[in-house]
Each structure stands twice: as C-alpha cells, then as structure tokens.
PDB file of C-alpha atoms and ligand atoms in Angstrom:
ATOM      1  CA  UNK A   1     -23.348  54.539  -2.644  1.00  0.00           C
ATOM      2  CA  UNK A   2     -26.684  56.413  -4.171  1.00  0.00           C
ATOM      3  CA  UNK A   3     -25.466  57.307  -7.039  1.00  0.00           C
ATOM      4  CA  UNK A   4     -28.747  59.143  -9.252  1.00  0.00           C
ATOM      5  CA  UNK A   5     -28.497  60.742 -12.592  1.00  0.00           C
ATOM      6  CA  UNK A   6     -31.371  63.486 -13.297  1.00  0.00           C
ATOM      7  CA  UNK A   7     -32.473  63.369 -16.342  1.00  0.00           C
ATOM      8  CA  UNK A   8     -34.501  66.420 -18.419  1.00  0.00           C
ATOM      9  CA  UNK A   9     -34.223  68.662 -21.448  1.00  0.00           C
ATOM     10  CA  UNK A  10     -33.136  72.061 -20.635  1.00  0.00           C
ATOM     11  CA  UNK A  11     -35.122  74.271 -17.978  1.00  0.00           C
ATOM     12  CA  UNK A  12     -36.792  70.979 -16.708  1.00  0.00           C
ATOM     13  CA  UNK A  13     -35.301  71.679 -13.256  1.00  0.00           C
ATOM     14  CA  UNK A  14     -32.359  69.297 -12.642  1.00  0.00           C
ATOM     15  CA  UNK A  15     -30.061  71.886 -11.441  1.00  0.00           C
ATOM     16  CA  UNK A  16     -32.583  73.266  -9.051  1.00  0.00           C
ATOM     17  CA  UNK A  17     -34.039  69.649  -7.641  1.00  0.00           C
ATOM     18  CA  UNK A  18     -29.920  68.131  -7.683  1.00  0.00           C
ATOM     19  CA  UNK A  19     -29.511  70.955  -4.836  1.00  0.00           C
ATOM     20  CA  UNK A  20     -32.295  69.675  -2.694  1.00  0.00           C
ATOM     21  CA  UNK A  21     -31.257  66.052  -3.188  1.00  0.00           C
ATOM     22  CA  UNK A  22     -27.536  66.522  -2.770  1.00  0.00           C
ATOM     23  CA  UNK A  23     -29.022  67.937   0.743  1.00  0.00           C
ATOM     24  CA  UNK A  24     -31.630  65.291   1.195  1.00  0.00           C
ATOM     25  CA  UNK A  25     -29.332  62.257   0.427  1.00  0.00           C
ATOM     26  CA  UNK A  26     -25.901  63.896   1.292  1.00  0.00           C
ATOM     27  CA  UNK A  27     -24.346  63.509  -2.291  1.00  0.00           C
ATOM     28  CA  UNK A  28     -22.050  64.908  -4.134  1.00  0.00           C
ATOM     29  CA  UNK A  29     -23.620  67.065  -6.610  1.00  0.00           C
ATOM     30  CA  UNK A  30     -22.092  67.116 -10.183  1.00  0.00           C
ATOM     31  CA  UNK A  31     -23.366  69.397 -12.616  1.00  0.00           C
ATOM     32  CA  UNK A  32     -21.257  69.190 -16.189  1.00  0.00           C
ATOM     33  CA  UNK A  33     -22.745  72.797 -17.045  1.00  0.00           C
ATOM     34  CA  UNK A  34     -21.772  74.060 -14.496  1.00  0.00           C
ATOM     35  CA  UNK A  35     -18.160  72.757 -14.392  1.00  0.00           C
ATOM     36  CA  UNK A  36     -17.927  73.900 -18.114  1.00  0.00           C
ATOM     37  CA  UNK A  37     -19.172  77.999 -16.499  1.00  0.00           C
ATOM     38  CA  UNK A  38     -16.551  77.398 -14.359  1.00  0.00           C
ATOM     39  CA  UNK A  39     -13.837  76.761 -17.103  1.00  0.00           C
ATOM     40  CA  UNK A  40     -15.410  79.071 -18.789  1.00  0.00           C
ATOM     41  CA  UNK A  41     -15.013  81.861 -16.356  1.00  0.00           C
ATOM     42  CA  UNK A  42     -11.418  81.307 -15.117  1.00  0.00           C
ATOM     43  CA  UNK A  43     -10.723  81.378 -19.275  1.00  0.00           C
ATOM     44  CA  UNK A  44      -8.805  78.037 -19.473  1.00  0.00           C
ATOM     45  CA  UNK A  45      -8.308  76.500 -22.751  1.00  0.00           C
ATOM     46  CA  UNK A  46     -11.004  74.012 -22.013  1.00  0.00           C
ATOM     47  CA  UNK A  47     -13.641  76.620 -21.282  1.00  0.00           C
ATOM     48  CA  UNK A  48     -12.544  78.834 -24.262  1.00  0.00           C
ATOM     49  CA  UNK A  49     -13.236  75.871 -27.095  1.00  0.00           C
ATOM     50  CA  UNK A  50     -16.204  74.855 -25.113  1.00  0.00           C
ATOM     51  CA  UNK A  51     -18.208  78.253 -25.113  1.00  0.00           C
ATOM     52  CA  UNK A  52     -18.142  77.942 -28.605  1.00  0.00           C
ATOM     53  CA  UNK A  53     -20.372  75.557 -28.425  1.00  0.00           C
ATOM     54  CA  UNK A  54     -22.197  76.069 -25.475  1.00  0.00           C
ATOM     55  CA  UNK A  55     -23.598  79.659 -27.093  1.00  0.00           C
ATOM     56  CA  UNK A  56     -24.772  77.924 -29.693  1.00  0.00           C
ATOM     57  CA  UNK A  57     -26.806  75.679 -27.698  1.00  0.00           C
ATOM     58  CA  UNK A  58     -24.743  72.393 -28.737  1.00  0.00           C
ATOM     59  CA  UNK A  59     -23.124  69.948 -27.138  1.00  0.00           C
ATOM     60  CA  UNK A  60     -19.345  69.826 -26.194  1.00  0.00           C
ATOM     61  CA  UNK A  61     -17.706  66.814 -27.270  1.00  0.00           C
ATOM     62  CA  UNK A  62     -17.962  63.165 -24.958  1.00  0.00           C
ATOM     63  CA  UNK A  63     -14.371  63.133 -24.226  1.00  0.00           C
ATOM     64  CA  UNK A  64     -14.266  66.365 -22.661  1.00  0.00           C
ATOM     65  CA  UNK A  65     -16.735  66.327 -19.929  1.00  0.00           C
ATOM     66  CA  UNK A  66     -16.245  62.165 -19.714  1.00  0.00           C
ATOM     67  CA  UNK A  67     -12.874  63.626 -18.495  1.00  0.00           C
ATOM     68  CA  UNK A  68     -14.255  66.316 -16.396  1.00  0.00           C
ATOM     69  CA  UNK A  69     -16.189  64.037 -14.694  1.00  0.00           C
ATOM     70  CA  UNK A  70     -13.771  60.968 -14.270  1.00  0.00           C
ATOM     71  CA  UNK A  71     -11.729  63.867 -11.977  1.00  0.00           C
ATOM     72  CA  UNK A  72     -14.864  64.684 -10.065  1.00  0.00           C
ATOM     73  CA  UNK A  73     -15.537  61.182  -9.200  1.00  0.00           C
ATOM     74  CA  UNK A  74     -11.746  60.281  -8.412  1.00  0.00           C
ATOM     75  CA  UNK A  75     -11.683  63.419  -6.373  1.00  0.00           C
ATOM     76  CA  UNK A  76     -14.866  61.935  -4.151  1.00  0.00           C
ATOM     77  CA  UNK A  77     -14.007  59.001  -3.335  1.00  0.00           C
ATOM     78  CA  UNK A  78     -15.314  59.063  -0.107  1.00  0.00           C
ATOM     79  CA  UNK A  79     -18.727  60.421  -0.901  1.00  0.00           C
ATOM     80  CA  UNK A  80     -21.957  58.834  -0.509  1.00  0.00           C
ATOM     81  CA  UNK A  81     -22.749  59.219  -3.890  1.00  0.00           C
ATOM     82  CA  UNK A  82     -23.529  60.996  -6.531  1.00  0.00           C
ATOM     83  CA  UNK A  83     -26.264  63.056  -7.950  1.00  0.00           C
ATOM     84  CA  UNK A  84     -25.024  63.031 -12.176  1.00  0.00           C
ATOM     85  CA  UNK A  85     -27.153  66.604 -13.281  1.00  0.00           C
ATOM     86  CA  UNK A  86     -26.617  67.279 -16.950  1.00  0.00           C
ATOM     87  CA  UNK A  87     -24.912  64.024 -17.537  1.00  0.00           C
ATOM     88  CA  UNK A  88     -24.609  61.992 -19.406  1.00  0.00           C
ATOM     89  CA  UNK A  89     -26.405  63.291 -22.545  1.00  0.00           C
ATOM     90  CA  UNK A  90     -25.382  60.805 -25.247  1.00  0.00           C
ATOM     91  CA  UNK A  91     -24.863  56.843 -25.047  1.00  0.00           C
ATOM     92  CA  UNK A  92     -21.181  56.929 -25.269  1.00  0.00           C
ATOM     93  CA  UNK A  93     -21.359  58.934 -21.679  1.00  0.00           C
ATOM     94  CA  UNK A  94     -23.512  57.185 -20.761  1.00  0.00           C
ATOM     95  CA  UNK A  95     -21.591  53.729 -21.147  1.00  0.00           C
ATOM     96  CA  UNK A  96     -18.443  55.374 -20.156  1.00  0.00           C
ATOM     97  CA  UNK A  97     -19.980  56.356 -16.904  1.00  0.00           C
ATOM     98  CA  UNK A  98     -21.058  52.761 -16.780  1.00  0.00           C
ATOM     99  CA  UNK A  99     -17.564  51.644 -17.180  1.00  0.00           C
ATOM    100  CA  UNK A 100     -16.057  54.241 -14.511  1.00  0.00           C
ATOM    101  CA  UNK A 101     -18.495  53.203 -11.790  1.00  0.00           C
ATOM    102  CA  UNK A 102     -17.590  49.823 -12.108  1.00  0.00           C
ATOM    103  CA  UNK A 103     -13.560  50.528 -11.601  1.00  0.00           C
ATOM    104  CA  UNK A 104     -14.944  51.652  -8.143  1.00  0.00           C
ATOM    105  CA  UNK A 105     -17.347  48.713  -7.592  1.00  0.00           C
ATOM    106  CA  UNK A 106     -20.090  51.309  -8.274  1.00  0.00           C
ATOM    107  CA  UNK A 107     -23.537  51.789 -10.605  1.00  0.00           C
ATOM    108  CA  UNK A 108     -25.834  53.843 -11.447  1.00  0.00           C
ATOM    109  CA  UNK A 109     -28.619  53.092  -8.478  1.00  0.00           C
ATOM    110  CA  UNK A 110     -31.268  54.964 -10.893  1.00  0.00           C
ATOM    111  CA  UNK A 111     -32.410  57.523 -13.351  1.00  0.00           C
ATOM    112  CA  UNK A 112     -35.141  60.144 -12.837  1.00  0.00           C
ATOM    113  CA  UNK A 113     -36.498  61.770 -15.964  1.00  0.00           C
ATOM    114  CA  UNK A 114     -38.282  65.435 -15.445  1.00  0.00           C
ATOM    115  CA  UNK A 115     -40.743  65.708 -18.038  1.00  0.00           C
ATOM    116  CA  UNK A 116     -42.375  69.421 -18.469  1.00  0.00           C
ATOM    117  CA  UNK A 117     -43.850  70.975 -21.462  1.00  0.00           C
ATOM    118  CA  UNK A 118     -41.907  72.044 -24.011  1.00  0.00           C
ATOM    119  CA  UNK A 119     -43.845  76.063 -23.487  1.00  0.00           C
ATOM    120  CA  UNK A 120     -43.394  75.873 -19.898  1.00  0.00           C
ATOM    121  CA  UNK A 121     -39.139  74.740 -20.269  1.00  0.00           C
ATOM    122  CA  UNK A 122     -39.056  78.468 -22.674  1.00  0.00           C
ATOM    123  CA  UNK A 123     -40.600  80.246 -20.382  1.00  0.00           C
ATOM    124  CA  UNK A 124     -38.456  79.472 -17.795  1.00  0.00           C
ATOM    125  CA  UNK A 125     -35.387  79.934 -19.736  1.00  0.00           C
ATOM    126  CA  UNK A 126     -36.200  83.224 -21.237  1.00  0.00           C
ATOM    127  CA  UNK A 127     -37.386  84.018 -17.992  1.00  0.00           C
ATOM    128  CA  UNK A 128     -34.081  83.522 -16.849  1.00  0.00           C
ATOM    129  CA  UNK A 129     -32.396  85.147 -19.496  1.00  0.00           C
ATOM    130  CA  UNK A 130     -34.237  88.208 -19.022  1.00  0.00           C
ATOM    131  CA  UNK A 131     -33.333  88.401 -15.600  1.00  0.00           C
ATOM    132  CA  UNK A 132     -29.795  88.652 -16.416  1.00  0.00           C
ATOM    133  CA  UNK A 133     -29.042  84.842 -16.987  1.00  0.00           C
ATOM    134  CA  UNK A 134     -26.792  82.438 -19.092  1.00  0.00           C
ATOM    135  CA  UNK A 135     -25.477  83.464 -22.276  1.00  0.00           C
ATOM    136  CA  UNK A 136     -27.302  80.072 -23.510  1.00  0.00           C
ATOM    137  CA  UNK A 137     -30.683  81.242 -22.371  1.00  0.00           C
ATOM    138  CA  UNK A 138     -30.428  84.908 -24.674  1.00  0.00           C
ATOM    139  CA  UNK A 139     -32.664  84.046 -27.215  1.00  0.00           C
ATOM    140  CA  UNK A 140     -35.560  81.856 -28.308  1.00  0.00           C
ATOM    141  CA  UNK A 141     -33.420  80.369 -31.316  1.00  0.00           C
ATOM    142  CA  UNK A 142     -30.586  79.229 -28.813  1.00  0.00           C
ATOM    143  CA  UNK A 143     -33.259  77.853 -26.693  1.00  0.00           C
ATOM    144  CA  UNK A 144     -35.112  75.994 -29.670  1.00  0.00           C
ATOM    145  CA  UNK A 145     -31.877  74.225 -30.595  1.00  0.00           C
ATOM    146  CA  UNK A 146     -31.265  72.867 -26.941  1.00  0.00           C
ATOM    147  CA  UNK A 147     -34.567  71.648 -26.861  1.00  0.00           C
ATOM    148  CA  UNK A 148     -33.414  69.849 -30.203  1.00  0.00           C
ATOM    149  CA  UNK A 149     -30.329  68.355 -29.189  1.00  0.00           C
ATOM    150  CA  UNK A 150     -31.897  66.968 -26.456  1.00  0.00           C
ATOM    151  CA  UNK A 151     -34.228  65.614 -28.597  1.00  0.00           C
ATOM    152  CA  UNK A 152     -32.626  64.496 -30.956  1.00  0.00           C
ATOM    153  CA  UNK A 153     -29.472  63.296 -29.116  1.00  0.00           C
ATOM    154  CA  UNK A 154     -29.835  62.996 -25.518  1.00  0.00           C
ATOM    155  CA  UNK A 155     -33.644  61.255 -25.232  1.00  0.00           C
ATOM    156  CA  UNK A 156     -32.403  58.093 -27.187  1.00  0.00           C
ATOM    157  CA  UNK A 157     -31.116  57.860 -23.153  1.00  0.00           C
ATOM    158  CA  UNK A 158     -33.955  56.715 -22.330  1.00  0.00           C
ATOM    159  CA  UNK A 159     -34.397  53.204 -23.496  1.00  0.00           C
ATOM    160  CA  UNK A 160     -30.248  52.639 -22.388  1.00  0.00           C
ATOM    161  CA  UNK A 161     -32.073  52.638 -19.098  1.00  0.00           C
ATOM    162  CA  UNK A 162     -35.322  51.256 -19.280  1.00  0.00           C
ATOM    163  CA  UNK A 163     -33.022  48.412 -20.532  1.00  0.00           C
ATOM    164  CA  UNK A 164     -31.194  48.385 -16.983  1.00  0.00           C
ATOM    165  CA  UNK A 165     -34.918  49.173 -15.422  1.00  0.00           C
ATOM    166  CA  UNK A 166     -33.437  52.277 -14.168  1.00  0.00           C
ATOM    167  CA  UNK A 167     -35.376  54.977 -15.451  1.00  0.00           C
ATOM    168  CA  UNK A 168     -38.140  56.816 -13.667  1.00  0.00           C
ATOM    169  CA  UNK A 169     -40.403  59.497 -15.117  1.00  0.00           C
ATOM    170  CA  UNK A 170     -41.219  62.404 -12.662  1.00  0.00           C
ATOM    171  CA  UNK A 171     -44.020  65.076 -13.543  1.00  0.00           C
ATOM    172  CA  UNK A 172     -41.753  68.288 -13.266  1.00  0.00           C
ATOM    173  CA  UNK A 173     -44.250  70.522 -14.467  1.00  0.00           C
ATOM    174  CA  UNK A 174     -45.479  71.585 -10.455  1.00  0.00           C
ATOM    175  CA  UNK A 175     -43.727  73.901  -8.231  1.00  0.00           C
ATOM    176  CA  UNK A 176     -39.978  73.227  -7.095  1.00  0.00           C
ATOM    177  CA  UNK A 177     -41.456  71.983  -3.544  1.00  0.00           C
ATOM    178  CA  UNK A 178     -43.945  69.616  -5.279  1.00  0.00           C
ATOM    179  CA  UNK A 179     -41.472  68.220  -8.019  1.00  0.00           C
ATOM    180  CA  UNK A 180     -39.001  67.711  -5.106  1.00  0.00           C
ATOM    181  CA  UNK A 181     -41.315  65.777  -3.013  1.00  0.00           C
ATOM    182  CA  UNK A 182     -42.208  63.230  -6.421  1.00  0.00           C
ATOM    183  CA  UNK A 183     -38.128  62.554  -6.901  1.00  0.00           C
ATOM    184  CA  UNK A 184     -37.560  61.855  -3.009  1.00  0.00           C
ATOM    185  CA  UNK A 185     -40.691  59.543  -3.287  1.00  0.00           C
ATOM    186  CA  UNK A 186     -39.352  57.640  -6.248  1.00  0.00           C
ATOM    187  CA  UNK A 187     -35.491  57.737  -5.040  1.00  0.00           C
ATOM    188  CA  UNK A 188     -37.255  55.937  -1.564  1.00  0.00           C
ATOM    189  CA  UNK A 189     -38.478  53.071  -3.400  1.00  0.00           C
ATOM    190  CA  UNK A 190     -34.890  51.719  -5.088  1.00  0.00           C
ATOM    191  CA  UNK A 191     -33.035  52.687  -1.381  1.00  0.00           C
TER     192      UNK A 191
HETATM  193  P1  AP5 B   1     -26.589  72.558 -18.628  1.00  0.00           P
HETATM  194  O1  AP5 B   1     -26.013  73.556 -17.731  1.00  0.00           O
HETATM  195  O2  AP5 B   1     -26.728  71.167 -18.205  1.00  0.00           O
HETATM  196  O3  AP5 B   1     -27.975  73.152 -19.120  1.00  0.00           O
HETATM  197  P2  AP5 B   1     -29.346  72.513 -19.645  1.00  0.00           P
HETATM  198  O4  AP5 B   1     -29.470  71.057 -19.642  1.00  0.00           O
HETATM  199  O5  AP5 B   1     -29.584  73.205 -20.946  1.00  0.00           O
HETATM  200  O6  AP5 B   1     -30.374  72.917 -18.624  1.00  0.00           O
HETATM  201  P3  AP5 B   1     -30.496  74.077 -17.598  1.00  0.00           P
HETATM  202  O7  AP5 B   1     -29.348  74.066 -16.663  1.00  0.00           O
HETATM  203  O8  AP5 B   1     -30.788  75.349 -18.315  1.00  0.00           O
HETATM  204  O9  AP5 B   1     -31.844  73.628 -16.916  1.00  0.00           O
HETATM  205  P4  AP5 B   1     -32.092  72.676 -15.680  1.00  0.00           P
HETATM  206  O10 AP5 B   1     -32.829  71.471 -16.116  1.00  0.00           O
HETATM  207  O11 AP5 B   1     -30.863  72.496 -14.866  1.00  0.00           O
HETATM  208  O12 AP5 B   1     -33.110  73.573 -14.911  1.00  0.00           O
HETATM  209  P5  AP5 B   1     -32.851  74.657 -13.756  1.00  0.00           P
HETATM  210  O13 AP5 B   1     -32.957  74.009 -12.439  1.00  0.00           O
HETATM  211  O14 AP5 B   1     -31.647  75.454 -14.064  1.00  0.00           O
HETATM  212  O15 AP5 B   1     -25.758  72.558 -20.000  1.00  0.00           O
HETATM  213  C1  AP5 B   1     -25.406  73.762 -20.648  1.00  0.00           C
HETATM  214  C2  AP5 B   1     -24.572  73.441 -21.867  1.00  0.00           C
HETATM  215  O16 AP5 B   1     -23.323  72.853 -21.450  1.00  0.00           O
HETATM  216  C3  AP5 B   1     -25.174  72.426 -22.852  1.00  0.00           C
HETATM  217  O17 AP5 B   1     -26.046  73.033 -23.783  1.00  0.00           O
HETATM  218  C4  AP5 B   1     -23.911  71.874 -23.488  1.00  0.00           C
HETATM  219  O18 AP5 B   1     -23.403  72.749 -24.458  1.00  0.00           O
HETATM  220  C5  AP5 B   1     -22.924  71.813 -22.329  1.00  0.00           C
HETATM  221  N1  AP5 B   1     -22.977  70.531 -21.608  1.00  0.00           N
HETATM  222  C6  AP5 B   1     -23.361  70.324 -20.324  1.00  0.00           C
HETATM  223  N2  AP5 B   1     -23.299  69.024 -20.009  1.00  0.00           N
HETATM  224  C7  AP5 B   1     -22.896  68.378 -21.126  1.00  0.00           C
HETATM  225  C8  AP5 B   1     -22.683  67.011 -21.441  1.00  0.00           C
HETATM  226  N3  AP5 B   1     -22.876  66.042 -20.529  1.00  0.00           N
HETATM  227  N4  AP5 B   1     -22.280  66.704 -22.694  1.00  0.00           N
HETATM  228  C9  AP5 B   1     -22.061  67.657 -23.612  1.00  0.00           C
HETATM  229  N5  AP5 B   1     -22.247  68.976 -23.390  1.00  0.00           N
HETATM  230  C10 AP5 B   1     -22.676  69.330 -22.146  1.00  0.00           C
HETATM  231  O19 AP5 B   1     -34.160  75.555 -13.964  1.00  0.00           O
HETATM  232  C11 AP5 B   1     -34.296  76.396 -15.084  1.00  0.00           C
HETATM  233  C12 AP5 B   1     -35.012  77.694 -14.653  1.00  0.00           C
HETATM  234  O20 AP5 B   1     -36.333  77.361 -14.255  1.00  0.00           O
HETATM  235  C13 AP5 B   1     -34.359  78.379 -13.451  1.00  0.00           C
HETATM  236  O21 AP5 B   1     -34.465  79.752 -13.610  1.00  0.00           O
HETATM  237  C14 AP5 B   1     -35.188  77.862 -12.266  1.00  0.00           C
HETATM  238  O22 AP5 B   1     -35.204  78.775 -11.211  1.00  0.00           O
HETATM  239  C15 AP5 B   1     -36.567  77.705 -12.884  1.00  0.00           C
HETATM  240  N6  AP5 B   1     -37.344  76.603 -12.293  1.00  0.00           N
HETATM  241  C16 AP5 B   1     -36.882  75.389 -11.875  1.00  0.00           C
HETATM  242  N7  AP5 B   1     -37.885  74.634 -11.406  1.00  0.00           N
HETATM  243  C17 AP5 B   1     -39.018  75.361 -11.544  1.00  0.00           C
HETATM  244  C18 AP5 B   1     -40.384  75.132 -11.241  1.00  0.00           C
HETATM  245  N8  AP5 B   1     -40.802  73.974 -10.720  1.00  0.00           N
HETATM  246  N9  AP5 B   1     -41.274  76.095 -11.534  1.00  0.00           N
HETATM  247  C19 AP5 B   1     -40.864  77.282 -12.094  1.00  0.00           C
HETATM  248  N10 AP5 B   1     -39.588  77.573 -12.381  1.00  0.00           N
HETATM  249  C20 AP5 B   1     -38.662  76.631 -12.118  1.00  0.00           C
HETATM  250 MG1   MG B   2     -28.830  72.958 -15.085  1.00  0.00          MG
END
C-alpha cells in the first residue's frame, strides 16, 4: 500500500492536491473535515458536539476522529492506500494511526508538508468564505485561531516524522497544477 498523509495549516491546499493524488495513485482519499461536514450535515450526535468546536476554529477531540478513521480504514481494506488529508493533527493521532496501520501490516509510506504564507492561506480562506464557503472560513478571527492551533498543536508533527525520515516539505505557494506536479515528484522518489 501507498499510504501518504498531507500535511499543511489550513488553506495550504491538502484537500484540493488529496483529489489529484487519490486520482494519480488510485487511493482512498480520507479527509477528517470532511467526514466531520458530513456528520455535521445529516445532524448526528457526533456532528452536533463537534460543530461546536469546529466554528470556533478548534480541534475536536483525538478519540473522535481516531474512531472515525479506524472505520474508514476497516471499511477499505482492499484499497491501495491511503491519502490521510487533515489527519492526524496531534501526536496522539498520530501514534494511534501508527498503531492501526500496523494491525494491518501497514505504515505510513510518507508525509508531505505544504508550506504557504501565512497572507496567502487568509486570502484563500476568506476568499472562500466570501464565496459562500465553510462556516469555519466566516471571519478573520476564526481563521487566525486555526492558523494557531496548527501552530501551536499540530506543527510539533513535524519532528514525529523527521524522526521516521518521513516528512517532505513541498512549496505550496504556486498554482494547484504546479504544487501538484512538486507532491507527485516527491511521492515518486519513496515508490
Ligand atoms: P479541515 O477540513 O481539515 O480544514 P483545515 O485544515 O482548516 O483546512 P482547509 O480544508 O480549509 O484547507 P486545505 O488545506 O484542505 O486547503 P483547500 O484545498 O481546501 O478541518 C476543519 C476542522 O475540522 C478543524 O478546524 C477541526 O475543528 C476539525 N478537524 C478536522 N480534522 C481533525 C483532526 N484530525 N483532529 C481534530 N479536529 C479535526 O484549499 C483552500 C482554498 O484555497 C480553496 O478555496 C481552494 O480552492 C484554494 N486553493 C487551493 N490551492 C490553491 C492554489 N494553489 N492557489 C490558489 N488557491 C488555492
Ligand atoms: Mg481541507
């Protein structure tokens, strides 16, 4: 299996470039934000406690989308991978996905950090939020505080895999096709 996490504070692009690499690679694309919008928008009890959070631009707790995702991956067994978008954001996720990979024989194959200025990740959120987006993306002071949770609690990431010489930094700061091109090139060299 190929099994990539995408790594990037908010607007960096990961939703966007997991798309075209799900396609490239043919893997199963797993987005936690976007399973939470889906909970969120079918109203279960799960989505209801978690767009508490989520509108205030803070994280919803490990054991919820650690669970989320174990049912993703025992639902795909048969995939070719995964592409992890949005997850994990915090160490404990992070080793827990460690530790449900390996039930399945499976690992992490590599990590691939976006990095784009923090002005150019506002823009494109507001942008988005003006154009009738996520509730998360309504105003600058939402915005500011995802930009600081990732800061503060999702970039300490980093060094759990430098430490497995897993993690790749990709200039995100080009257009889609150009950013897209950079992960395939670096995704090649580990394959
Ligand atoms: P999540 O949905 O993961 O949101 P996020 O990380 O804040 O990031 P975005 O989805 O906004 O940005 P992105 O990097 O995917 O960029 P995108 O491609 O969309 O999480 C939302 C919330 O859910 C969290 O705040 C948290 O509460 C909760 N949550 C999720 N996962 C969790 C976890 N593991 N643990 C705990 N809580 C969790 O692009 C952004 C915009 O820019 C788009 O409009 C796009 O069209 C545009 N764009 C993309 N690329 C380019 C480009 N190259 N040039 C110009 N514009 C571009
Ligand atoms: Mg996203």
């Amino acid at each position: 299996m190929l099994n990539l996490v995408l790594f990037g504070p908010p607007g960096a692009g990961k939703g966007t470039q997991a798309e075209l690499l799900a396609k490239e690679y043919k893997l199963v694309h797993l987005s936690t934000g976007e399973l939470l919008r889906t909970e969120i928008k079918q109203k279960t009890a799960l989505g209801i406690e978690a767009k508490k959070l989520i509108d205030k631009g803070f994280l919803v707790p490990d054991e919820v989308v650690v669970g989320i995702i174990n049912n993703q991956i025992r639902q795909n067994k048969e995939a070719n991978g995964f592409i992890f978008d949005g997850f994990p954001r915090t160490i404990p996720q992070a080793k827990q996905l460690d530790e449900l990979l390996k039930k399945y024989d499976e690992s992490i194959s590599t990590m691939l950090c976006l990095e784009v200025p923090k002005e150019e990740l506002k823009r494109r959120l507001l942008k988005r939020g003006a154009d009738s987006g996520r509730s998360d993306d309504a105003n600058e002071e939402i915005i500011e505080n995802r930009i600081n949770v990732y800061n503060n609690q999702t970039k300490p990431l980093i060094d759990y895999y430098k430490a497995q010489n897993k993690f790749n930094i990709i200039e995100g700061n080009g257009t889609i096709e150009q950013t897209c091109q950079k992960l395939i090139a670096a995704v090649n060299t580990i394959k």
